[in-house]
XYZ file of C-alpha atoms in Angstrom:
423
model
C 0.000 0.000 0.000
C 1.196 3.501 -0.822
C 2.124 5.365 2.363
C -0.611 7.784 3.414
C 0.763 11.112 4.573
C -2.357 12.994 5.677
C -4.757 12.318 8.528
C -7.737 12.861 6.230
C -6.455 10.134 3.913
C -6.038 7.759 6.847
C -9.534 8.454 8.166
C -11.025 7.899 4.721
C -9.220 4.564 4.558
C -10.450 3.538 8.017
C -14.031 4.164 6.912
C -13.570 1.655 4.061
C -11.650 -1.070 5.886
C -14.573 -2.950 7.411
C -17.870 -3.901 5.764
C -19.962 -2.398 8.582
C -19.641 0.743 10.692
C -20.581 -1.094 13.889
C -19.535 -4.705 14.485
C -19.629 -5.418 18.211
C -17.240 -8.041 19.548
C -13.764 -8.211 21.069
C -12.082 -11.114 19.273
C -10.700 -9.148 16.337
C -9.659 -6.196 18.502
C -7.977 -8.476 21.040
C -5.945 -10.219 18.345
C -4.527 -6.909 17.102
C -4.029 -5.593 20.650
C -1.965 -8.671 21.464
C 0.007 -8.370 18.228
C 0.803 -4.770 19.118
C 1.772 -5.680 22.675
C -0.494 -2.992 24.079
C -0.149 -3.620 27.804
C -0.592 -0.308 29.618
C 1.432 0.059 32.821
C -0.740 2.931 34.042
C -4.210 2.913 35.651
C -7.251 2.883 33.376
C -10.581 4.535 34.174
C -13.278 3.420 31.742
C -16.541 5.371 31.511
C -19.710 4.000 29.929
C -23.386 4.874 30.038
C -26.236 6.058 27.858
C -25.712 9.742 28.657
C -23.173 11.713 30.656
C -20.109 9.644 29.836
C -18.422 12.409 27.820
C -18.916 14.960 30.598
C -17.818 12.506 33.298
C -14.683 11.635 31.325
C -13.909 15.324 30.926
C -14.259 15.956 34.677
C -11.922 13.072 35.421
C -9.259 14.237 32.975
C -9.457 17.877 34.103
C -9.086 16.985 37.788
C -6.241 14.545 37.155
C -4.485 17.133 34.972
C -4.938 19.720 37.732
C -3.407 17.271 40.202
C -0.273 17.137 38.073
C -0.769 13.793 36.339
C -0.054 13.356 32.649
C -3.504 12.181 31.600
C -4.622 10.507 28.398
C -8.258 11.081 27.409
C -10.022 9.109 24.679
C -13.558 10.155 23.723
C -15.982 9.875 20.830
C -17.489 11.034 18.615
C -15.699 14.228 17.657
C -17.390 17.432 16.549
C -14.962 19.182 14.197
C -11.641 17.278 14.167
C -10.766 13.654 14.771
C -7.878 14.945 16.913
C -10.436 15.879 19.605
C -10.789 12.167 20.412
C -7.214 11.703 21.636
C -5.724 14.098 24.188
C -2.603 13.980 26.304
C -2.287 16.434 29.202
C -5.166 18.449 27.770
C -3.646 18.760 24.284
C -5.216 17.247 21.190
C -3.034 14.700 19.442
C -1.355 16.136 16.367
C -1.866 14.710 12.888
C 1.633 13.226 12.788
C 1.148 11.518 16.167
C -2.121 9.948 15.061
C -0.686 8.835 11.731
C 2.246 7.169 13.506
C -0.196 5.319 15.798
C -2.370 4.257 12.855
C 0.674 2.962 10.985
C 1.560 0.767 13.981
C -1.950 -0.659 14.164
C -2.048 -1.280 10.435
C 1.290 -3.106 10.458
C 0.189 -5.324 13.343
C -3.303 -6.243 12.174
C -2.204 -8.369 9.206
C -5.465 -9.573 7.623
C -7.702 -8.708 10.609
C -10.471 -6.317 9.608
C -11.236 -3.517 12.081
C -14.007 -0.947 12.186
C -13.219 2.770 12.232
C -13.812 2.895 15.997
C -11.842 -0.263 16.756
C -8.852 0.967 14.743
C -9.034 4.348 16.465
C -9.269 2.812 19.938
C -6.107 0.778 19.444
C -4.407 3.798 17.904
C -5.310 5.931 20.919
C -3.834 3.415 23.339
C -0.670 3.166 21.233
C -0.393 6.946 21.394
C -0.882 6.992 25.169
C 1.797 4.355 25.737
C 4.223 6.228 23.471
C 3.507 9.467 25.360
C 4.335 7.928 28.744
C 1.128 8.985 30.444
C 0.340 8.444 34.140
C -3.350 7.520 33.736
C -5.869 7.033 30.927
C -9.566 7.887 30.863
C -11.366 5.920 28.136
C -14.931 6.635 27.060
C -16.922 3.661 25.785
C -18.241 4.088 22.263
C -21.398 1.939 22.309
C -22.708 -0.334 25.040
C -19.805 -1.713 27.031
C -19.472 -5.482 27.112
C -18.602 -5.800 23.407
C -17.207 -2.310 22.814
C -13.591 -2.067 21.634
C -12.599 -0.054 24.728
C -13.511 -3.084 26.859
C -10.594 -5.050 25.441
C -8.664 -3.236 28.180
C -9.276 -4.003 31.862
C -10.506 -1.050 33.878
C -8.933 -0.338 37.254
C -12.096 1.679 37.901
C -15.227 1.498 35.724
C -18.067 4.031 35.744
C -21.578 3.581 34.339
C -23.194 7.006 34.253
C -26.767 6.142 33.268
C -28.818 3.401 31.641
C -31.620 4.279 29.251
C -33.018 3.380 25.842
C -30.629 4.076 22.965
C -28.895 1.967 20.283
C -31.631 -0.612 20.868
C -30.857 -2.444 17.617
C -27.505 -3.405 19.149
C -28.051 -3.394 22.912
C -31.629 -4.581 23.418
C -35.061 -3.053 23.810
C -35.226 -2.666 27.604
C -33.227 -1.066 30.400
C -32.539 -4.518 31.800
C -30.938 -5.733 28.577
C -29.016 -2.491 28.101
C -27.930 -2.447 31.761
C -26.317 -5.854 31.337
C -24.361 -4.571 28.328
C -23.231 -1.444 30.174
C -22.144 -3.462 33.224
C -19.771 -5.466 31.018
C -17.015 -2.919 31.711
C -16.956 -3.871 35.412
C -14.165 -6.166 36.623
C -13.969 -8.665 39.453
C -12.577 -7.215 42.669
C -12.258 -3.721 41.236
C -14.267 -0.546 41.923
C -17.448 -0.386 39.834
C -19.217 2.968 40.025
C -22.913 3.283 39.158
C -24.262 6.832 38.833
C -27.745 5.856 37.671
C -30.096 6.543 40.614
C -32.352 3.606 39.652
C -29.989 1.002 38.172
C -31.440 -2.014 36.387
C -31.379 -5.261 38.343
C -29.283 -6.757 35.550
C -26.451 -4.317 36.293
C -26.572 -4.949 40.021
C -26.710 -8.711 39.535
C -23.805 -8.753 37.094
C -21.636 -6.722 39.476
C -22.540 -9.103 42.333
C -21.975 -12.226 40.237
C -18.448 -11.255 39.160
C -17.490 -9.883 42.579
C -17.019 -6.247 41.558
C -16.676 -3.591 44.267
C -19.961 -1.890 43.398
C -20.486 1.684 44.625
C -23.866 3.267 43.859
C -24.969 6.900 43.878
C -27.264 7.845 46.786
C -26.155 4.704 48.642
C -22.366 4.763 48.775
C -21.768 8.339 47.628
C -23.853 11.442 47.002
C -23.823 15.032 45.794
C -25.623 17.765 47.712
C -26.038 21.252 46.255
C -25.778 24.093 48.773
C -26.486 27.500 47.201
C -23.508 28.319 44.976
C -21.434 25.248 45.834
C -21.850 21.547 46.556
C -20.606 18.755 48.783
C -19.488 15.243 47.852
C -19.940 12.641 50.549
C -19.225 8.923 50.698
C -18.765 6.301 53.382
C -15.115 7.291 53.702
C -14.660 10.793 52.276
C -16.200 14.235 52.272
C -15.188 17.067 49.961
C -16.928 20.339 50.728
C -17.211 23.827 49.237
C -16.834 22.478 45.707
C -17.603 24.856 42.824
C -20.688 24.045 40.808
C -19.851 22.464 37.450
C -19.284 25.044 34.728
C -21.620 23.111 32.398
C -25.351 23.755 32.801
C -27.908 21.190 33.897
C -28.769 19.357 37.084
C -27.385 16.164 35.541
C -23.895 17.668 35.618
C -23.758 17.509 39.409
C -24.460 13.787 39.219
C -21.852 13.358 36.473
C -19.299 15.193 38.608
C -20.120 13.037 41.629
C -19.491 9.917 39.543
C -16.090 11.281 38.576
C -15.242 11.949 42.226
C -16.406 8.468 43.229
C -14.008 7.012 40.658
C -11.140 9.181 41.889
C -11.871 8.267 45.501
C -11.758 4.590 44.540
C -8.253 4.940 43.108
C -6.837 7.377 45.681
C -4.180 4.889 46.773
C -2.615 4.983 43.299
C -3.539 8.464 42.120
C -4.094 10.746 45.113
C -5.812 14.043 44.364
C -6.453 16.853 46.825
C -9.485 19.088 47.083
C -7.645 21.992 45.459
C -7.125 19.954 42.279
C -10.768 18.862 42.384
C -11.926 22.474 42.607
C -9.660 23.585 39.754
C -10.706 20.695 37.561
C -14.442 21.153 38.123
C -14.215 24.859 37.368
C -12.205 24.263 34.187
C -14.235 21.464 32.632
C -16.087 22.408 29.480
C -17.332 20.055 26.775
C -18.653 21.610 23.547
C -22.251 20.855 22.690
C -23.539 20.496 26.244
C -26.028 23.372 26.619
C -23.419 25.595 25.002
C -24.254 29.244 24.320
C -22.715 30.560 21.100
C -24.662 33.840 20.727
C -26.932 36.236 22.590
C -29.925 38.449 21.692
C -31.316 36.100 20.613
C -29.538 33.384 22.556
C -28.345 30.426 20.492
C -27.759 27.204 22.418
C -26.221 23.935 21.212
C -26.900 20.551 22.797
C -26.066 17.086 21.491
C -29.093 15.474 23.225
C -30.327 12.684 20.942
C -32.304 10.214 23.070
C -35.256 10.496 25.471
C -33.202 10.536 28.672
C -30.979 13.330 27.369
C -34.059 15.198 26.115
C -35.640 15.033 29.570
C -32.487 16.500 31.084
C -32.442 19.188 28.395
C -36.080 20.074 29.098
C -35.296 20.423 32.804
C -32.394 22.759 32.028
C -34.594 24.898 29.758
C -37.185 25.181 32.538
C -34.519 26.179 35.042
C -33.333 29.023 32.774
C -36.516 30.749 31.541
C -36.403 33.541 28.970
C -38.695 36.488 28.325
C -39.591 35.362 24.817
C -40.077 32.099 22.953
C -37.929 28.998 22.598
C -37.374 28.034 18.951
C -35.886 24.637 18.132
C -33.743 23.481 15.217
C -33.571 19.687 15.268
C -31.808 17.118 13.117
C -31.569 13.455 14.117
C -30.271 10.120 12.917
C -32.758 7.555 11.638
C -32.127 5.016 14.405
C -33.009 7.420 17.214
C -36.304 7.557 19.115
C -37.507 10.872 17.704
C -41.003 10.491 19.160
C -39.587 9.931 22.637
C -37.299 12.936 22.305
C -40.120 15.201 21.131
C -42.442 14.007 23.896
C -39.874 15.121 26.474
C -39.482 18.572 24.914
C -42.891 19.405 23.454
C -43.961 21.653 26.337
C -40.746 23.698 26.159
C -40.689 24.578 22.426
C -42.833 27.231 20.692
C -41.778 26.626 17.072
C -39.765 23.975 15.269
C -37.394 23.733 12.310
C -36.474 20.224 11.184
C -33.387 19.575 9.071
C -31.332 16.698 7.695
C -27.868 16.274 9.284
C -24.942 15.539 6.977
C -24.766 11.797 7.630
C -25.704 8.712 5.653
C -27.595 7.623 8.790
C -29.678 10.827 8.996
C -33.455 10.918 9.139
C -34.831 13.111 6.363
C -36.134 16.481 7.571
C -39.591 15.805 6.103
C -39.848 12.459 7.873
C -38.769 14.101 11.114
C -41.440 16.769 10.658
C -44.047 14.052 10.164
C -43.148 12.561 13.551
C -43.415 16.017 15.090
C -46.812 16.737 13.561
C -48.145 13.587 15.144
C -47.608 14.937 18.660
C -46.968 18.691 18.640
C -50.479 20.122 18.409
C -50.461 23.751 17.250
C -46.722 24.494 17.345
C -45.478 25.717 13.939
C -43.207 23.263 12.121
C -40.872 24.325 9.310
C -38.719 22.067 7.144
C -35.281 22.905 5.756
C -32.864 20.597 3.910
C -29.828 21.295 6.093
C -28.821 22.596 9.511
C -27.353 25.921 8.437
C -30.438 26.975 6.467
C -32.736 25.899 9.291
C -30.771 27.984 11.776
C -30.744 30.994 9.423
C -34.529 30.845 9.073
C -35.005 30.451 12.836
C -32.759 33.444 13.444
C -34.789 35.513 10.985
C -37.949 34.633 12.894
C -36.470 35.243 16.354
C -36.769 38.354 18.480
C -34.019 39.535 20.822
C -35.686 38.017 23.885
C -36.168 34.613 22.233
C -33.744 31.738 22.333
C -32.867 29.191 19.648
C -31.988 25.632 20.622
C -30.102 23.448 18.136
C -30.055 19.775 19.131
C -30.665 16.167 18.123
C -27.283 14.840 17.022
C -23.543 15.411 17.182
C -23.769 15.966 13.414
C -26.335 18.743 13.888
C -24.241 20.560 16.474
C -21.040 20.044 14.472
C -22.596 21.679 11.403
C -23.355 24.836 13.396
C -19.897 24.973 14.970
C -18.260 24.416 11.603
C -20.336 27.152 9.992
C -19.580 29.541 12.854
C -15.841 28.889 12.453
C -15.954 29.772 8.754
C -17.687 33.077 9.536
C -14.954 34.300 11.885
C-alpha cells in the first residue's frame, strides 16, 4: 500500500476497511491488541453509560491534569476534528502523532479487519503508551461489554446512566441495556454506578463477578448548597466544591461519579481538594447546553435520546427567557424521535427540522411528520440542512427569544463548523 501522509487520507481509509460501521465483539480487537503488545502500565478509568459519559470523562481528565498527572483522554465522537478524540495532558493529538499510531496498528493487524472505531481505539492506546502517560480515561463508544474499549481491563469502571438508545444493538429494555453497560466492570475492582435507579441486571452482574460496586445515593452522594456543593461517601467528604461550569442538574451527578471514581483509586492516584476544585471549574465540553450567541440566545446541545431530552427540558425550565424557545432539530434515523419530542414538546414554541450531513440521517420531512403527530399547534418548518434551518429560525427570532439546536452530534457540528468559517 502507498504510504498515506495525511490524517484525512487515513480516516477515509479507516471508513472503508470494514464492511460495517458497527460490528460489536472483542475477538478481532484483542488479536490486534496482542500483536501490538499494548499492555498499559498505568491505571485505566473506563466510563460508559447512555448519557453523561463524555462529561464525566472530561471531569476526570481535568481533575487529574490539575493534580499534576499526565492524563490521556479518549472520547468519541468528535465534533470538528478527529484529533479531539485523543488528548494527552489536555492537548489534542497532532496529525503526525495519530498517523504514527495508525501505521503501527495497520502493520500489526495483518489480515484482521477492524471498524473505524476499533482501529481508532487501538491507535489511541498506542499513542498513550508512546507518550508515557500516568493515567488514561477511556470513554466507551457503544454499550460496554462488546465495545472495543472493553478489550482493556478497567482499574475503575463508571456507568453514568442506563436508558433506551442503540436498541438495535443493545436490546429493547433497560434490563438488557444495563447488562451490556455493566460489562465494563471487573472482578474485585471498583465499579461505580451513577444511575439513581440502576437495572437489576447491572446490580446482579456486578454481584456475580465480585465487583466492588459503589452506587450513587447509597455509597456516595452530591448535595447542592447554594452556589457550591458537597461530595460525601462512606469514607470521604469534599466540601465547598464549585458548581460544574456546564449547565444542567445532571452535571452535578456526572461530577459526583467522577469523584467516586477518583476516591476509589486514591491509593494509586491521590488528588487533593484543590485539584478537584480547579478541575471542576475548568471542565467544558462543547455541545452540552453551550451558548454561542446572545440576543437572541443560540444554544447547542447534542441530546439525541429520550433521557438526554428530559435533562435538556429540565435545564430549559430552570433558565426561563422572556420570549419564545425556537428549536432546530436534526436526528439520525435510528433514534427515538417520538420519545425525544415528547420530552421537549412543552418547552418549544416553534420547530425547524433539518437533515444532518450523515448517511444515517433521518430526512427532515420524515422528522417533521413525527413532530406533527404529537406537537399540536406548534409551527413546524422544514429545511434541507442545519445551516439553512438555523438561518430561518434566526430571521424569525426576536431579541428576547432563544434558539436551541439539538438532536445529534452531526447537527451541532454543522453549526460549529459554519460559525468557524464566519470568523
